[in-house]
Structure formats: C-alpha cells, structure tokens
C-alpha cells in the first residue's frame, strides 16, 4: 500500500508538472489573475506572493532581495526585468536610466505606464524564452523574481543564451530560479532544477562569479552571476 501511495504521489506530481510548467498554462493563468485585479487600487499587483518591504513574507525575506537589488542600481544603468506583471518589483528599478519590462502577457504594461511614469521605460512581449526585442550588449542588469519557476528547462536554457547576448561585458544577472533543494519549490511542483543544473546553466553560458543563495527563499534560490 505504501509503495502504491508513493507511486500515485509521483504520478500526480508528474501530471501537475506537465500541466502547469509550460508557457501556455502560465500565460493563461496570469491573464486570469491580472483580469481579476482591481486596477484602481493604490497597491501594485502581486503582493499576495510576497512583500518587498517585509523580511517575513511567507515565501522568504523579500526585503533582503529588494535591498540587494536596489544596492546594485546606478543612474546610468539599463535594466531588464523578466516577468514585470503589474510592476511590484519595477517600482524599485526607477533609479535606472532605462528599464525594459519583459512579460508573456501585456495586460500589465499599460498599468505600469500609468502607475510608474519613467521617461525611459519600455516593454517587450516575449514568447517565453527569448529577448529578441533587446539589442546585443545593451544591458547592465537582468532581474527576475517569482517568474521563472515554471519555465521548462529547455526554455531556461534559451533564456540564459539570451542573457549572455544582451548583457554588456561584466553585466549581471540577479534572478530567482526553482530548485529541488528548497522544500516549497518541491511542494509547489516547480520545474525540477538541481543546484548542479543551475551552476551548469551559468557556466556553459560563460558566466562567472556565480552565487546561489539557498537561504533567502523557501521556494527557490537567488542566483547572481557576471558575464565573462
């Protein structure tokens, strides 16, 4: 009986992974979430998944992530945000010279334009694994939080190639990825990346100075690396 229960649990997790960890399902899910949101609210979309001003959000220390992000920004920077949604993290990027908000849905783009006026903010609707609207060697920092956890491995591999392409020499990534070492990442059946696979993604795409923080989040890891 216990063996059968384990098999059933494994099969259910596999079915859920196939159902949820793909661009089509995620695009549909976030379209529904964005459509339900009260766009007249003063509070930006997405706080149900963590508050960047709180060290005790239910998924980890989002305040530390916010502080580490803001600490990297300088007025002359060009920053790309993967998964801008309704601008919860975009608001902290405003000191940059230029911000490129990237998402698989464009429902949040007009909202960000209205709520976060910035003279050099632009938007790119991605297919979920590419940044073709961004020029080679144009970007100083790529940031992503709570957006890549259900991106299939082959799509992540494509994204990492794009990261290298669009970054300037010594440009950086600061991104949240799923990881099997993290209990909440396993429970939520995020993409089953291992620490070794994350490091390989960085190294094979010629990133160095790799740091994988397993302590700040319960549902994944924060990865920092520099373009060689």
Short mmCIF file of C-alpha atoms in Angstrom, two decimals:
data_model
loop_
_atom_site.label_atom_id
_atom_site.label_comp_id
_atom_site.label_asym_id
_atom_site.label_seq_id
_atom_site.Cartn_x
_atom_site.Cartn_y
_atom_site.Cartn_z
CA UNK A 1 0.00 0.00 0.00
CA UNK A 2 2.77 2.48 0.89
CA UNK A 3 4.58 1.70 -2.35
CA UNK A 4 1.37 2.31 -4.34
CA UNK A 5 0.80 5.60 -2.49
CA UNK A 6 4.31 6.72 -3.37
CA UNK A 7 3.74 5.78 -6.99
CA UNK A 8 0.44 7.67 -7.04
CA UNK A 9 2.10 10.69 -5.45
CA UNK A 10 4.89 10.63 -8.03
CA UNK A 11 2.45 10.28 -10.93
CA UNK A 12 0.30 13.13 -9.61
CA UNK A 13 3.33 15.39 -9.25
CA UNK A 14 4.45 14.50 -12.77
CA UNK A 15 0.98 15.23 -14.18
CA UNK A 16 0.82 18.54 -12.33
CA UNK A 17 4.28 19.49 -13.56
CA UNK A 18 3.35 18.80 -17.17
CA UNK A 19 0.07 20.71 -16.78
CA UNK A 20 1.46 23.81 -15.07
CA UNK A 21 5.13 24.13 -16.05
CA UNK A 22 4.70 25.43 -19.59
CA UNK A 23 4.33 28.82 -21.20
CA UNK A 24 0.76 28.29 -22.45
CA UNK A 25 -0.60 27.39 -18.99
CA UNK A 26 1.31 30.19 -17.29
CA UNK A 27 0.18 32.77 -19.82
CA UNK A 28 -3.43 31.73 -19.32
CA UNK A 29 -3.07 31.67 -15.52
CA UNK A 30 -1.60 35.17 -15.29
CA UNK A 31 -4.10 36.56 -17.79
CA UNK A 32 -6.83 35.37 -15.43
CA UNK A 33 -5.07 36.77 -12.35
CA UNK A 34 -4.43 40.13 -13.99
CA UNK A 35 -8.01 40.31 -15.29
CA UNK A 36 -9.36 39.84 -11.74
CA UNK A 37 -7.17 42.58 -10.29
CA UNK A 38 -8.63 45.94 -9.23
CA UNK A 39 -6.55 48.25 -11.38
CA UNK A 40 -7.79 51.29 -9.44
CA UNK A 41 -6.02 50.02 -6.33
CA UNK A 42 -3.10 52.05 -4.99
CA UNK A 43 -1.27 48.82 -4.21
CA UNK A 44 0.60 47.31 -7.13
CA UNK A 45 -0.29 43.83 -8.36
CA UNK A 46 1.41 40.79 -6.84
CA UNK A 47 1.72 41.36 -3.09
CA UNK A 48 -0.10 38.09 -2.41
CA UNK A 49 3.16 36.38 -3.42
CA UNK A 50 5.40 38.42 -1.13
CA UNK A 51 6.03 41.95 0.10
CA UNK A 52 9.39 43.52 -0.89
CA UNK A 53 9.19 45.68 2.24
CA UNK A 54 8.88 42.70 4.60
CA UNK A 55 11.65 40.42 5.90
CA UNK A 56 9.00 37.86 6.86
CA UNK A 57 6.93 37.23 3.74
CA UNK A 58 5.58 33.68 3.73
CA UNK A 59 7.98 32.66 0.96
CA UNK A 60 11.11 34.26 2.36
CA UNK A 61 12.92 37.50 3.06
CA UNK A 62 11.73 39.69 0.18
CA UNK A 63 13.11 42.80 1.90
CA UNK A 64 16.64 41.42 1.62
CA UNK A 65 16.12 40.73 -2.07
CA UNK A 66 14.80 44.26 -2.58
CA UNK A 67 17.76 45.76 -0.74
CA UNK A 68 20.26 43.69 -2.72
CA UNK A 69 18.55 44.73 -5.96
CA UNK A 70 18.45 48.43 -5.12
CA UNK A 71 22.07 48.27 -3.97
CA UNK A 72 23.16 47.31 -7.49
CA UNK A 73 21.38 50.16 -9.28
CA UNK A 74 23.14 53.25 -10.60
CA UNK A 75 21.63 56.17 -12.57
CA UNK A 76 23.28 55.15 -15.85
CA UNK A 77 22.12 51.54 -15.86
CA UNK A 78 19.95 49.70 -18.36
CA UNK A 79 17.92 47.07 -16.50
CA UNK A 80 15.76 44.24 -17.87
CA UNK A 81 13.04 42.77 -15.66
CA UNK A 82 11.76 39.33 -16.69
CA UNK A 83 8.15 38.97 -15.56
CA UNK A 84 7.13 42.55 -14.77
CA UNK A 85 3.40 41.71 -14.35
CA UNK A 86 1.88 44.72 -12.57
CA UNK A 87 5.08 46.48 -11.50
CA UNK A 88 5.59 45.33 -7.90
CA UNK A 89 9.33 44.99 -8.45
CA UNK A 90 9.53 47.50 -11.31
CA UNK A 91 8.94 50.34 -8.85
CA UNK A 92 12.38 49.70 -7.32
CA UNK A 93 14.10 49.94 -10.70
CA UNK A 94 13.15 53.57 -11.32
CA UNK A 95 16.64 54.94 -10.45
CA UNK A 96 17.97 53.21 -13.59
CA UNK A 97 18.45 55.16 -16.80
CA UNK A 98 16.38 52.71 -18.82
CA UNK A 99 14.04 49.87 -17.81
CA UNK A 100 12.83 47.13 -20.13
CA UNK A 101 9.80 45.28 -18.74
CA UNK A 102 9.52 41.80 -20.25
CA UNK A 103 6.47 39.56 -19.86
CA UNK A 104 4.46 36.86 -21.63
CA UNK A 105 1.31 38.97 -21.05
CA UNK A 106 0.86 42.61 -21.95
CA UNK A 107 -2.12 43.28 -19.66
CA UNK A 108 0.11 44.89 -17.06
CA UNK A 109 2.05 47.13 -19.43
CA UNK A 110 -0.48 50.00 -19.57
CA UNK A 111 -0.92 49.81 -15.81
CA UNK A 112 2.83 50.17 -15.27
CA UNK A 113 2.91 53.10 -17.68
CA UNK A 114 0.25 54.88 -15.63
CA UNK A 115 1.41 53.95 -12.15
CA UNK A 116 5.17 54.21 -12.65
CA UNK A 117 5.90 57.07 -15.06
CA UNK A 118 9.50 56.94 -16.23
CA UNK A 119 10.97 58.77 -19.23
CA UNK A 120 12.85 55.72 -20.48
CA UNK A 121 10.69 52.70 -19.66
CA UNK A 122 9.76 50.34 -22.47
CA UNK A 123 8.05 46.99 -22.82
CA UNK A 124 8.69 43.73 -24.60
CA UNK A 125 6.16 40.92 -25.05
CA UNK A 126 8.23 37.72 -25.09
CA UNK A 127 7.27 34.25 -26.31
CA UNK A 128 8.65 32.91 -23.05
CA UNK A 129 12.24 32.08 -23.90
CA UNK A 130 13.64 34.97 -25.93
CA UNK A 131 14.60 38.65 -25.75
CA UNK A 132 14.76 39.42 -29.47
CA UNK A 133 13.49 42.96 -28.93
CA UNK A 134 16.65 43.84 -26.99
CA UNK A 135 19.93 44.62 -28.75
CA UNK A 136 23.19 42.75 -28.23
CA UNK A 137 25.36 44.06 -25.40
CA UNK A 138 22.86 46.71 -24.31
CA UNK A 139 22.00 45.70 -20.72
CA UNK A 140 23.76 46.12 -17.37
CA UNK A 141 21.48 44.02 -15.15
CA UNK A 142 18.82 41.35 -15.63
CA UNK A 143 16.44 40.85 -12.71
CA UNK A 144 13.63 38.35 -12.25
CA UNK A 145 11.58 37.37 -9.21
CA UNK A 146 8.75 34.81 -8.95
CA UNK A 147 8.57 34.49 -12.75
CA UNK A 148 10.88 31.71 -13.95
CA UNK A 149 9.83 28.97 -11.54
CA UNK A 150 7.55 27.23 -14.06
CA UNK A 151 9.61 27.83 -17.18
CA UNK A 152 10.62 24.49 -18.76
CA UNK A 153 14.31 23.63 -18.72
CA UNK A 154 14.77 23.99 -22.48
CA UNK A 155 13.20 27.47 -22.28
CA UNK A 156 15.51 28.41 -19.40
CA UNK A 157 18.46 27.25 -21.50
CA UNK A 158 17.32 29.57 -24.28
CA UNK A 159 16.85 32.43 -21.83
CA UNK A 160 20.40 32.01 -20.50
CA UNK A 161 21.77 32.25 -24.03
CA UNK A 162 19.75 35.44 -24.44
CA UNK A 163 21.01 36.77 -21.12
CA UNK A 164 24.57 36.44 -22.33
CA UNK A 165 23.74 38.04 -25.67
CA UNK A 166 22.01 41.17 -24.35
CA UNK A 167 24.30 41.85 -21.39
CA UNK A 168 27.27 44.18 -21.63
CA UNK A 169 30.69 42.81 -20.66
CA UNK A 170 30.62 42.37 -16.85
CA UNK A 171 26.81 42.69 -16.90
CA UNK A 172 24.99 40.77 -14.19
CA UNK A 173 22.01 38.52 -13.61
CA UNK A 174 20.10 38.54 -10.32
CA UNK A 175 17.30 36.03 -10.75
CA UNK A 176 15.04 33.69 -8.79
CA UNK A 177 15.04 30.09 -10.01
CA UNK A 178 13.26 26.96 -8.78
CA UNK A 179 15.43 24.37 -7.05
CA UNK A 180 14.89 20.88 -5.70
CA UNK A 181 16.93 21.73 -2.61
CA UNK A 182 14.12 24.04 -1.45
CA UNK A 183 11.10 22.42 0.24
CA UNK A 184 8.50 24.87 -1.02
CA UNK A 185 9.81 24.59 -4.56
CA UNK A 186 9.27 20.83 -4.38
CA UNK A 187 5.85 21.15 -2.73
CA UNK A 188 4.62 23.51 -5.42
CA UNK A 189 5.99 21.18 -8.11
CA UNK A 190 8.07 23.88 -9.75
CA UNK A 191 10.48 22.90 -12.52
CA UNK A 192 12.85 20.33 -11.02
CA UNK A 193 16.17 22.11 -11.35
CA UNK A 194 19.09 20.95 -9.21
CA UNK A 195 21.87 23.12 -7.85
CA UNK A 196 24.26 21.40 -10.26
CA UNK A 197 22.00 22.18 -13.23
CA UNK A 198 21.77 25.85 -12.21
CA UNK A 199 25.54 26.13 -11.96
CA UNK A 200 25.89 24.37 -15.32
CA UNK A 201 23.46 26.82 -16.95
CA UNK A 202 25.65 29.66 -15.74
CA UNK A 203 28.99 28.14 -16.68
CA UNK A 204 28.02 26.81 -20.12
CA UNK A 205 26.80 30.33 -20.97
CA UNK A 206 30.10 31.86 -19.83
CA UNK A 207 29.02 33.42 -16.57
CA UNK A 208 31.38 33.56 -13.62
CA UNK A 209 31.28 34.86 -10.04
CA UNK A 210 28.32 32.52 -9.54
CA UNK A 211 26.45 32.82 -6.23
CA UNK A 212 23.45 30.62 -5.44
CA UNK A 213 21.65 31.74 -2.26
CA UNK A 214 19.61 28.94 -0.70
CA UNK A 215 18.75 30.83 2.48
CA UNK A 216 16.72 33.86 1.44
CA UNK A 217 13.72 31.98 -0.07
CA UNK A 218 11.78 28.81 0.65
CA UNK A 219 10.53 28.32 -2.92
CA UNK A 220 13.74 28.58 -4.86
CA UNK A 221 17.15 30.18 -4.93
CA UNK A 222 18.51 33.60 -5.86
CA UNK A 223 21.23 33.36 -8.48
CA UNK A 224 23.81 36.06 -9.12
CA UNK A 225 26.42 35.81 -11.85
CA UNK A 226 28.56 38.03 -14.08
CA UNK A 227 29.04 37.84 -17.84
CA UNK A 228 32.61 36.85 -18.58
#
